[in-house]
Tab-separated table of C-alpha atoms and ligand atoms in Angstrom:
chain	number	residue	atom	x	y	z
A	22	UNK	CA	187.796	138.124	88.998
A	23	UNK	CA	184.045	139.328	88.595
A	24	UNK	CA	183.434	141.409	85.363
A	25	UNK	CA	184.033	144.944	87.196
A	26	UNK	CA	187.460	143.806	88.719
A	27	UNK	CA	188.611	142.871	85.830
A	28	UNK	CA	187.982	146.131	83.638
A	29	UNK	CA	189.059	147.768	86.572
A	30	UNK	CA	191.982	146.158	85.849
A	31	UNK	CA	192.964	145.801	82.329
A	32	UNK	CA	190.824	148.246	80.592
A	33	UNK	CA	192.475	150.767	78.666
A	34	UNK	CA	192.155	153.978	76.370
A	35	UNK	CA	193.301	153.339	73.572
A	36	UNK	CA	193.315	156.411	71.336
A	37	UNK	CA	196.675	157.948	70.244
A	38	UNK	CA	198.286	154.799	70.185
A	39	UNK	CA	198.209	154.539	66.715
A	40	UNK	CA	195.324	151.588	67.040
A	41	UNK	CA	193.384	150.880	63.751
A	42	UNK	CA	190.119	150.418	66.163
A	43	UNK	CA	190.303	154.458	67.659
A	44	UNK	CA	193.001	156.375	65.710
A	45	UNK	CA	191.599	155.235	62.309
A	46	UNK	CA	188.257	156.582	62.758
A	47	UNK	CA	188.853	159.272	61.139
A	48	UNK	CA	190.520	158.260	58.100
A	49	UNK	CA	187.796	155.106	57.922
A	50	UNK	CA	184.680	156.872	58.726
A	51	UNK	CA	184.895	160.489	58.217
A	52	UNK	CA	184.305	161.082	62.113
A	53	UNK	CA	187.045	160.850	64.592
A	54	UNK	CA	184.521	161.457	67.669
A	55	UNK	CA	182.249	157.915	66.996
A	56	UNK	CA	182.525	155.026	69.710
A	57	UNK	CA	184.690	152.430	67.779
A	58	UNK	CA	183.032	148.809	67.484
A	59	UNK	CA	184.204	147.443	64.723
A	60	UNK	CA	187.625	145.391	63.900
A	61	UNK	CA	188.402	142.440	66.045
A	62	UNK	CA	190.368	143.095	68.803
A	63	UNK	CA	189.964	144.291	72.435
A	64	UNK	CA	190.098	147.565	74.993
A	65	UNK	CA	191.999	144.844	77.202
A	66	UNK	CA	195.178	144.628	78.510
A	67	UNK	CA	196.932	140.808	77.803
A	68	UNK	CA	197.614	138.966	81.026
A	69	UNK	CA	200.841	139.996	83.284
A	70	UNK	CA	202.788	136.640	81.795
A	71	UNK	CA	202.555	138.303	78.277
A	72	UNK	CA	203.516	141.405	79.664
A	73	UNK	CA	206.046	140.107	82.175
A	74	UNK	CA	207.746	137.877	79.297
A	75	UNK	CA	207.755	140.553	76.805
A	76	UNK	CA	209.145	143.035	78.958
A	77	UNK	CA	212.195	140.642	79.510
A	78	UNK	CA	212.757	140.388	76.173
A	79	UNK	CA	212.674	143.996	75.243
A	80	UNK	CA	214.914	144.582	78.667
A	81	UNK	CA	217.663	141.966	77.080
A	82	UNK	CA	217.955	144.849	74.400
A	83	UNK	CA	219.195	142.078	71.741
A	84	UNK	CA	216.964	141.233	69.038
A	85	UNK	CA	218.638	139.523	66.395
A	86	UNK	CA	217.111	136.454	64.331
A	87	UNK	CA	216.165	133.714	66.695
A	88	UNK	CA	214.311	130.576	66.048
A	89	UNK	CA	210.698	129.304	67.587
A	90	UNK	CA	211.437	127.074	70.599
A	91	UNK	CA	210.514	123.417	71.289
A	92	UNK	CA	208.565	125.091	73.790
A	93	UNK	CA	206.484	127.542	72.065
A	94	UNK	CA	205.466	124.086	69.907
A	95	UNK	CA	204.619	122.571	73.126
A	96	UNK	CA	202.372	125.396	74.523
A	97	UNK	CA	200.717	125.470	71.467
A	98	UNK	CA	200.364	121.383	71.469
A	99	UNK	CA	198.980	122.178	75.281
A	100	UNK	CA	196.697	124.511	74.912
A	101	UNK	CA	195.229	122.075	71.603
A	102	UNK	CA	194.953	119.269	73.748
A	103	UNK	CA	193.668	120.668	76.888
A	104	UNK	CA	190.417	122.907	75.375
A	105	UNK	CA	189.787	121.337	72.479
A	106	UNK	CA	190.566	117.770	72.584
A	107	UNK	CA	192.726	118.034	69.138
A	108	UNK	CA	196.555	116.049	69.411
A	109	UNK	CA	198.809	117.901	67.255
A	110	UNK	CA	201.838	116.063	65.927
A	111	UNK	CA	204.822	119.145	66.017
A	112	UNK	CA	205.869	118.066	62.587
A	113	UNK	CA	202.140	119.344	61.019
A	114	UNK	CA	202.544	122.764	62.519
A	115	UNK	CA	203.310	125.925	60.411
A	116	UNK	CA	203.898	129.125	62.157
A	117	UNK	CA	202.634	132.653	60.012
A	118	UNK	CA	202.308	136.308	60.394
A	119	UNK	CA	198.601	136.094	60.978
A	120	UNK	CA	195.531	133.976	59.267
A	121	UNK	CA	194.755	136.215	56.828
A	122	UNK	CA	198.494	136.061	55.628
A	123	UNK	CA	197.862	132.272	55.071
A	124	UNK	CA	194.559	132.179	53.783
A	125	UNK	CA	196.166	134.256	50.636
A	126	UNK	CA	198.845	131.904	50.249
A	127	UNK	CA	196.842	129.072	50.232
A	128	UNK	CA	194.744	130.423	47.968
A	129	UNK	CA	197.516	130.797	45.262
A	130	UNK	CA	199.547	127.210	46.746
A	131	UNK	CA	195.972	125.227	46.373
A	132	UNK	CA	194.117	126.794	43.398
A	133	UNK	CA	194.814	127.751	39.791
A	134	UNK	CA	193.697	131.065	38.080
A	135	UNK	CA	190.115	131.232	37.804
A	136	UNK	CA	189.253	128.091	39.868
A	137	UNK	CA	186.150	128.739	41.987
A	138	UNK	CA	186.233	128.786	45.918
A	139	UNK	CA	183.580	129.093	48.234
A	140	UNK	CA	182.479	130.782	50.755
A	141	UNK	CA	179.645	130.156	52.963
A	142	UNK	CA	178.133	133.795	53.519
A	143	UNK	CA	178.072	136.466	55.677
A	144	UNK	CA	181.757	136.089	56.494
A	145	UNK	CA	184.583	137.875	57.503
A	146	UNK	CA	185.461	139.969	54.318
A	147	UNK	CA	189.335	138.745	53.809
A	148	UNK	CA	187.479	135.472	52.544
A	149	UNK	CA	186.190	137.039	49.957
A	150	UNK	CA	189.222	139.236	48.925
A	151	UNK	CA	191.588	136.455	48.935
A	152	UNK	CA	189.747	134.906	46.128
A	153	UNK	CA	188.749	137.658	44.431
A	154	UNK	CA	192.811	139.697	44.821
A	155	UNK	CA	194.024	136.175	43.937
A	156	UNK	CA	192.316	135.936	40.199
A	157	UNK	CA	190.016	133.054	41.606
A	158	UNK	CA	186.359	133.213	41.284
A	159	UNK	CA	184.372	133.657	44.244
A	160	UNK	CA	181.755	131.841	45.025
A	161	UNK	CA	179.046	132.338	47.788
A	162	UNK	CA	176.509	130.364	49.257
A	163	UNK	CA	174.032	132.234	51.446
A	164	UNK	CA	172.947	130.511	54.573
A	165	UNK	CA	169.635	130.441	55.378
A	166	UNK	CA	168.173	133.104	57.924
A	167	UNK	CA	165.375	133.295	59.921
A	168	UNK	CA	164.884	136.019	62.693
A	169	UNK	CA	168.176	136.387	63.983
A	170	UNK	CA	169.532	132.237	63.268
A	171	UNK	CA	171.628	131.517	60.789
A	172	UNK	CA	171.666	127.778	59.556
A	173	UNK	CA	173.134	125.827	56.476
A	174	UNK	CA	171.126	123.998	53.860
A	175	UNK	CA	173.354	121.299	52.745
A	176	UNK	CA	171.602	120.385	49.680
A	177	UNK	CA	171.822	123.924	48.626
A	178	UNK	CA	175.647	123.690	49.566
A	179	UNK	CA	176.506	121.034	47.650
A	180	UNK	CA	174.764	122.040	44.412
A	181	UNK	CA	177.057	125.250	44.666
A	182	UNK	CA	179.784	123.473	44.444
A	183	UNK	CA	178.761	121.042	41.641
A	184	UNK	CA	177.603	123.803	39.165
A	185	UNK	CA	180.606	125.914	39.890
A	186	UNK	CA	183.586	123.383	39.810
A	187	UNK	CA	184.423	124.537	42.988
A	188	UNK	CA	188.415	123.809	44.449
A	189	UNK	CA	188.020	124.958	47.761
A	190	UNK	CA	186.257	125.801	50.695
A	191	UNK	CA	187.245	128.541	53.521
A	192	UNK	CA	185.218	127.778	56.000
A	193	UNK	CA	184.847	129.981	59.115
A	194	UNK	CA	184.375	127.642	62.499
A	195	UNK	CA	182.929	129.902	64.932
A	196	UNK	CA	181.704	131.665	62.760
A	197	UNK	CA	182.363	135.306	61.946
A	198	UNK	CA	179.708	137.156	62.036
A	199	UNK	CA	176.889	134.844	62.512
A	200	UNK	CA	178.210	133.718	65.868
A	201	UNK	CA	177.138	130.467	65.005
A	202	UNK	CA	179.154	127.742	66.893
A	203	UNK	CA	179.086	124.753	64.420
A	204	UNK	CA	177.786	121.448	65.909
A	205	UNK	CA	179.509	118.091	64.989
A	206	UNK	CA	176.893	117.156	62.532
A	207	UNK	CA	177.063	120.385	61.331
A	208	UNK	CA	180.636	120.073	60.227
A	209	UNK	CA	180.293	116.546	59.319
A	210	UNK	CA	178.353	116.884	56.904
A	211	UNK	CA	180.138	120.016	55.419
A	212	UNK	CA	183.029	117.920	55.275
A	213	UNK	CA	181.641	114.904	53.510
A	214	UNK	CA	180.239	116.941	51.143
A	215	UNK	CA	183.490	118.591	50.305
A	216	UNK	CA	185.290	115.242	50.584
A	217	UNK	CA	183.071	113.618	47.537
A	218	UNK	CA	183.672	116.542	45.076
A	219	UNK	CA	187.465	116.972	45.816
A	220	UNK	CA	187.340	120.030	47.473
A	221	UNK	CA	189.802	121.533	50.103
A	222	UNK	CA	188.701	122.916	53.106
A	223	UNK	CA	190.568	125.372	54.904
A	224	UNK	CA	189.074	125.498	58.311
A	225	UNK	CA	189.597	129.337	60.114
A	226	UNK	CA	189.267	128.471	63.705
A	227	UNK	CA	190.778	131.782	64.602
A	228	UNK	CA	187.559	132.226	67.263
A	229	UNK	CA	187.943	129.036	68.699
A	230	UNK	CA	188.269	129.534	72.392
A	231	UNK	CA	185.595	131.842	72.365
A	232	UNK	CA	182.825	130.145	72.714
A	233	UNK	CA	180.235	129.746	75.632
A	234	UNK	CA	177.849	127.547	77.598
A	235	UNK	CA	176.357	125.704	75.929
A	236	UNK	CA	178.176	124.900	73.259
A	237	UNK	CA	181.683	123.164	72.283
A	238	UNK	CA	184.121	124.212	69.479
A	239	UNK	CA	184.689	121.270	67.462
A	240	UNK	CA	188.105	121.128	65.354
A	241	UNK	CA	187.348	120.210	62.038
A	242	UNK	CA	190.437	117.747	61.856
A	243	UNK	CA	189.084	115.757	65.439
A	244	UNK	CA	185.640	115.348	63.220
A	245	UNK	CA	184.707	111.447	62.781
A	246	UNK	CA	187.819	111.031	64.454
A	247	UNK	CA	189.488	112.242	61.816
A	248	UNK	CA	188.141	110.747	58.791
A	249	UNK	CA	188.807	114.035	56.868
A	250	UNK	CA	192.176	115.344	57.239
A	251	UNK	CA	193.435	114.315	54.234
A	252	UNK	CA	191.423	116.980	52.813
A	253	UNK	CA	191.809	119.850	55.397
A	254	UNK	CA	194.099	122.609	56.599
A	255	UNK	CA	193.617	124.176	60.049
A	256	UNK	CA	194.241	127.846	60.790
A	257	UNK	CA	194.115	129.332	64.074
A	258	UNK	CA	195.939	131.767	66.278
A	259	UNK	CA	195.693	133.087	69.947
A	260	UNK	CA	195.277	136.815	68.401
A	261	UNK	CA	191.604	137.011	69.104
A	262	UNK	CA	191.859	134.665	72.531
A	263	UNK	CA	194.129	136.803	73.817
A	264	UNK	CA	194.520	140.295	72.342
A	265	UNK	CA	197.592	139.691	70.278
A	266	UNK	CA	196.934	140.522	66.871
A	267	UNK	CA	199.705	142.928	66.048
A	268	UNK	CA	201.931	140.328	67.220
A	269	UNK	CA	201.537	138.374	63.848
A	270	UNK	CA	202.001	134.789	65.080
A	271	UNK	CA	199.431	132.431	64.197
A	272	UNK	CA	199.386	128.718	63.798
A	273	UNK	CA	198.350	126.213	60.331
A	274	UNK	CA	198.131	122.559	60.776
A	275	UNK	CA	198.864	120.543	57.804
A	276	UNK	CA	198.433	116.876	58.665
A	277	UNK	CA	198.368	115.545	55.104
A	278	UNK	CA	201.965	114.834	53.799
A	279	UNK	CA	201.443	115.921	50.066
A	280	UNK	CA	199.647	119.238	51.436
A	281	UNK	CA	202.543	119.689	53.750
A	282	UNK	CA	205.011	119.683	50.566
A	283	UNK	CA	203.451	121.859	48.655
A	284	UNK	CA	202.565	124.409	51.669
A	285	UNK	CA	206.397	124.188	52.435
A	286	UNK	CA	207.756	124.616	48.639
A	287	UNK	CA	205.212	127.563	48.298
A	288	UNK	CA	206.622	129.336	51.316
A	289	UNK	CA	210.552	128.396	50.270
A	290	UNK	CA	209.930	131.280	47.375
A	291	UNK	CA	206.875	133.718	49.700
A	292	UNK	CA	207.652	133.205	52.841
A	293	UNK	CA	211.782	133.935	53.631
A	294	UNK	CA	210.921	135.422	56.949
A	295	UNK	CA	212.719	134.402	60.142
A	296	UNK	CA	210.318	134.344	63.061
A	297	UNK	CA	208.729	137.260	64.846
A	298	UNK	CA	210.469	136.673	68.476
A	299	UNK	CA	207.904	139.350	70.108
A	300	UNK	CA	205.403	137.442	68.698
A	301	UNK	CA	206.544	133.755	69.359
A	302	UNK	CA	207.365	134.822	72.932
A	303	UNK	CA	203.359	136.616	73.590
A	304	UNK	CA	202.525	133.681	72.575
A	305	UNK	CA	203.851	130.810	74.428
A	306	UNK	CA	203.362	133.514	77.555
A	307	UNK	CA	199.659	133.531	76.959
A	308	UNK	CA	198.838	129.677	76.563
A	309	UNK	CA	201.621	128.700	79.177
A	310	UNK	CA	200.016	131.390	82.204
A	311	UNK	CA	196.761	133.256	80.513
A	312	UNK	CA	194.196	130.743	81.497
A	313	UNK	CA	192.637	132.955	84.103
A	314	UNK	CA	192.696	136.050	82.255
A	315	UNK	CA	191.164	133.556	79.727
A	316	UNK	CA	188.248	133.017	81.912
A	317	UNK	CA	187.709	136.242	83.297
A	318	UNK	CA	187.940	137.947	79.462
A	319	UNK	CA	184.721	134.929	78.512
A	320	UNK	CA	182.710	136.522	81.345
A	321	UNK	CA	183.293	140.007	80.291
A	322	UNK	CA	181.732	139.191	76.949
A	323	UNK	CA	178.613	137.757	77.226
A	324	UNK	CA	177.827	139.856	79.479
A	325	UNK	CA	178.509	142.637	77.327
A	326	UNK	CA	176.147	140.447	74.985
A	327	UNK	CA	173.958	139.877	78.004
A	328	UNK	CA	174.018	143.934	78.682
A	329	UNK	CA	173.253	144.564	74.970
A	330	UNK	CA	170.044	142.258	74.104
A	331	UNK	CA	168.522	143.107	77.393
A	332	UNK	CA	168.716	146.878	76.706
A	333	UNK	CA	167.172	146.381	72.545
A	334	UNK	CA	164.426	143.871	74.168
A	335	UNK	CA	161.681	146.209	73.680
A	336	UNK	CA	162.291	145.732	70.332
A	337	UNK	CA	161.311	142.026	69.206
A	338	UNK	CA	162.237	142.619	65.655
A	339	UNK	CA	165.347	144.081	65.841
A	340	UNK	CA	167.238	140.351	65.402
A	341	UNK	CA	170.366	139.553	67.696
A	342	UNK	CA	171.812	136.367	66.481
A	343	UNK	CA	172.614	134.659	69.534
A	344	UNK	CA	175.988	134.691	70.260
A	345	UNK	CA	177.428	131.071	70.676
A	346	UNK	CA	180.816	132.104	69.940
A	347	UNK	CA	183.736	134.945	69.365
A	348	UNK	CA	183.226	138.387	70.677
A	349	UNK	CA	181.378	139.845	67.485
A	350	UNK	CA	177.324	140.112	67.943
A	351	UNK	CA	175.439	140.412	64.264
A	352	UNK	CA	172.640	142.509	64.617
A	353	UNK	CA	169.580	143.143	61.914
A	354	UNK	CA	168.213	146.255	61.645
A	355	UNK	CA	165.991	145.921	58.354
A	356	UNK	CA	162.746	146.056	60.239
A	357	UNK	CA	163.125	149.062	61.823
A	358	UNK	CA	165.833	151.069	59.198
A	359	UNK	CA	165.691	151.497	55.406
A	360	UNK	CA	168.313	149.713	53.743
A	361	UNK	CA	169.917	153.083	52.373
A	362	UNK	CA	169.272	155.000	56.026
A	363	UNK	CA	171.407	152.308	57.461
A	364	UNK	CA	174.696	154.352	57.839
A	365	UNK	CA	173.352	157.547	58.771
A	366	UNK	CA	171.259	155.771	61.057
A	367	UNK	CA	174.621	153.930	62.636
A	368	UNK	CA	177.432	156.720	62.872
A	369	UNK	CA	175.483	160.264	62.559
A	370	UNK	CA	172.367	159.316	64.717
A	371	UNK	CA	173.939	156.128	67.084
A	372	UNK	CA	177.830	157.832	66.670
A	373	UNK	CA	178.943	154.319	66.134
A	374	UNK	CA	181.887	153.085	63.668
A	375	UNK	CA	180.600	148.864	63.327
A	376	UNK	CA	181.224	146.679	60.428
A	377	UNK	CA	177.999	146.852	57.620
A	378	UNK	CA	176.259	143.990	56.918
A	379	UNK	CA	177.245	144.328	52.681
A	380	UNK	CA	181.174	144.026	53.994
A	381	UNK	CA	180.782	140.281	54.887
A	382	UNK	CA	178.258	139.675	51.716
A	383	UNK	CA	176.225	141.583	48.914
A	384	UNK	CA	172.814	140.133	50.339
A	385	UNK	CA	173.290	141.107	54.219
A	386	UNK	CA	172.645	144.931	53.915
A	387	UNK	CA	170.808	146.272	57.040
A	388	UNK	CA	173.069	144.187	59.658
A	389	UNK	CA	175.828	145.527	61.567
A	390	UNK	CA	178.509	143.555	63.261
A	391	UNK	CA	179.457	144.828	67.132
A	392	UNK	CA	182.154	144.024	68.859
A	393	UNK	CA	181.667	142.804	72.543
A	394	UNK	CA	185.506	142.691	73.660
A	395	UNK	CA	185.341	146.064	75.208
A	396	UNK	CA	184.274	147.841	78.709
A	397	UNK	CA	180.548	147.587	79.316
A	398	UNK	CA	180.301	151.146	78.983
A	399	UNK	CA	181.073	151.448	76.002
A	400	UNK	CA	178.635	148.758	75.231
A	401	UNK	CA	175.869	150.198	77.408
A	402	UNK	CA	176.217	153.698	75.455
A	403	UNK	CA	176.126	151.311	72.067
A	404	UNK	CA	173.235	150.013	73.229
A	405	UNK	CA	171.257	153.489	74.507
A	406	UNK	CA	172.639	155.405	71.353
A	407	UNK	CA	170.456	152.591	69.022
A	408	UNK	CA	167.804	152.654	71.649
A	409	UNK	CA	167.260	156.223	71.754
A	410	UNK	CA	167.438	156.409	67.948
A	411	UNK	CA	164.963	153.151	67.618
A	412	UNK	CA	162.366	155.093	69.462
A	413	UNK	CA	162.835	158.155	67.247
A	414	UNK	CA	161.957	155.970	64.524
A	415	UNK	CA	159.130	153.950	65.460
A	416	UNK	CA	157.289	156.963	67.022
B	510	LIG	C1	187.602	134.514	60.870
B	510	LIG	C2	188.817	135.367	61.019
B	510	LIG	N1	189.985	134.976	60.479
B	510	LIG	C3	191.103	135.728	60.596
B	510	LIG	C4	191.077	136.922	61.271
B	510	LIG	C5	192.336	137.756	61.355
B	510	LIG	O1	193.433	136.962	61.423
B	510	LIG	P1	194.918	137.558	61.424
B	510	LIG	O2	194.878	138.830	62.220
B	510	LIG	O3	195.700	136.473	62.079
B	510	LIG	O4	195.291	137.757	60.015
B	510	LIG	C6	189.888	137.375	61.846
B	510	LIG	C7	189.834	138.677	62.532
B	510	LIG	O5	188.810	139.181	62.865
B	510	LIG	C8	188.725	136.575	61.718
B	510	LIG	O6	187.561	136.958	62.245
């Protein structure tokens, strides 16, 4: 399906359905009426086999505890395999009730009050709070910027995590919100460094599949051919890939034995949850028959990115970090807005709810996060709102 088909298609209105994104807006921002661009998810309806699958569960009108399938292991194994080269063994697979879920626990099954982790920032704000909410201390390492790209200093890295003691390292690969897709060297070398001081990574590959031309996700455990999973935990889900978030099912790969024991005695006393079958079924549904929606949804984002940094090009220093992967474009403002005009710039002149720069790291004030899974209308009146009010500005 072209772009237009498929919004004609699966787009949908999503206000008084009690979503977070439109229904919250109020609550969040003060302003019910602003066009919603912030969390991560999508204005898109999941592919018919999600729908089809659930419906026949919801239809057998029995939902007692059930158990996760050989199957749904296998679709996930699949899926692994097939897009990103990585062979999962069944036996290193955890299920959870989303990433973020995980990330907490692993903070407290990992780490000791007041250890240091690190973070490599901007990131996605849970990082940050399941350090800090977890007694740990947080530490950050800024990435270097210039003009839009976002790149790592290694040396810089690494003396972080010398001076602080640092335990462990969440790392976000794609990266949320610099868009960055990490290249192999990239993560090699993050890796090794974490491998000589001791220090676990947990990899978030939650964006994984979203990633385009040009570039390649690269699992963090498939690195060097696996030279570093001994010292590595793997979290991702098909939430983002696929729209699913509120169906809590998301997938940790522990391929280190000793890890594996203390994930699993950890989650004997946290975690005495049976499965979520709505979830576990979405699931398997989506990687087993989604693969065209899967395309179709890739093409409907960049060009939303496309739609976006062709509109702001008359403005060469308003920075678009170019979007190598997941659906969330970083954009910095600084040159054009003052630091402390930067919200009533946003939602009372541009009528936009986004993420702020300062949520994903003290030193990234002045950038807002937009999210690209939506119809290109809504991104085309994004994109005319901040033009219109741009222009006001630099008259
Ligand atoms: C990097 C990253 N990890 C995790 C999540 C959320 O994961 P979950 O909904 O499974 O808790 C997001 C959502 O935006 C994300 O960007």
């Amino acid at each position: 399906m072209n772009v237009k088909e498929f919004c004609d298609n699966y787009y949908v209105e999503r206000t008084g359905t009690d979503s977070l994104k439109w229904d919250a807006l109020d609550t969040r921002y003060g302003n019910p009426d602003l066009i919603s661009m912030w969390v991560a998810d999508m204005e898109f309806k999941t592919p018919e086999c999600v729908r089809n699958a659930l419906e026949k569960r919801v239809k057998h009108g029995v939902y007692g505890y059930s158990f996760i399938p050989d199957s749904y292991y296998q679709a996930v194994i699949n899926w692994e395999e097939k897009h990103h080269g990585y062979h999962l063994d069944k036996d290193w697979i955890r299920v959870t009730p989303g990433v973020v879920s995980a990330l907490y626990w692993m903070v407290n099954m990992y780490t000791q009050k007041d250890d240091s982790v690190i973070i490599m920032t901007p990131v996605y704000y849970p990082f940050h709070n399941c350090v800090t909410d977890n007694n740990r201390t947080l530490v950050t390492y800024d990435m270097e910027y210039d003009k839009g790209i976002f790149t790592i200093d290694f040396d810089a890295f690494e003396k972080k995590i010398i001076d602080n003691n640092v335990k462990m390292y969440i790392m976000c690969s794609p990266h949320n919100p610099a868009g960055r897709v990490w290249k192999e060297e990239e993560l090699e070398k993050m890796l090794e460094i974490c491998q000589r001081h001791n220090v676990l990574v947990i990899s978030d590959e939650i964006h994984q599949d979203l990633v385009f031309e040009g570039h390649k996700h690269i699992p963090a455990a498939t690195v060097a051919n696996g030279k570093y999973t001994n010292n590595l935990i793997t979290a991702f889900a098909s939430s983002k890939t696929f729209n699913l978030a509120t169906c809590l099912t998301s997938t940790i790969v522990i391929e280190n034995e000793e890890l594996r024991n203390t994930w699993d005695e950890f989650t004997k006393i946290y975690n005495q949850v049976e499965v979520n079958l709505f979830g576990i079924t979405a699931v398997e549904a989506a990687l087993e028959g989604g693969e065209e929606w899967y395309n179709d949804i890739k093409k409907v984002i960049y060009s939303n990115y496309q739609l976006l940094v062709e509109g702001l090009k008359e403005f060469p220093k308003v920075y678009i970090s170019p979007l190598e992967g997941t659906y969330l474009v970083f954009i910095d403002l600084r040159n054009h807005v003052s630091l402390d005009q930067i919200k009533e710039f946003t939602q009372n002149h541009c009528n936009l709810a986004v993420d702020y720069g300062e949520w994903f790291g003290a030193s990234w004030k002045g950038f807002i996060r937009l999210n690209m899974g939506t119809h290109p209308n809504i991104v085309k009146k994004a994109m005319e709102n901040i033009k219109e009010n741009l222009l006001k500005i630099t008259k």
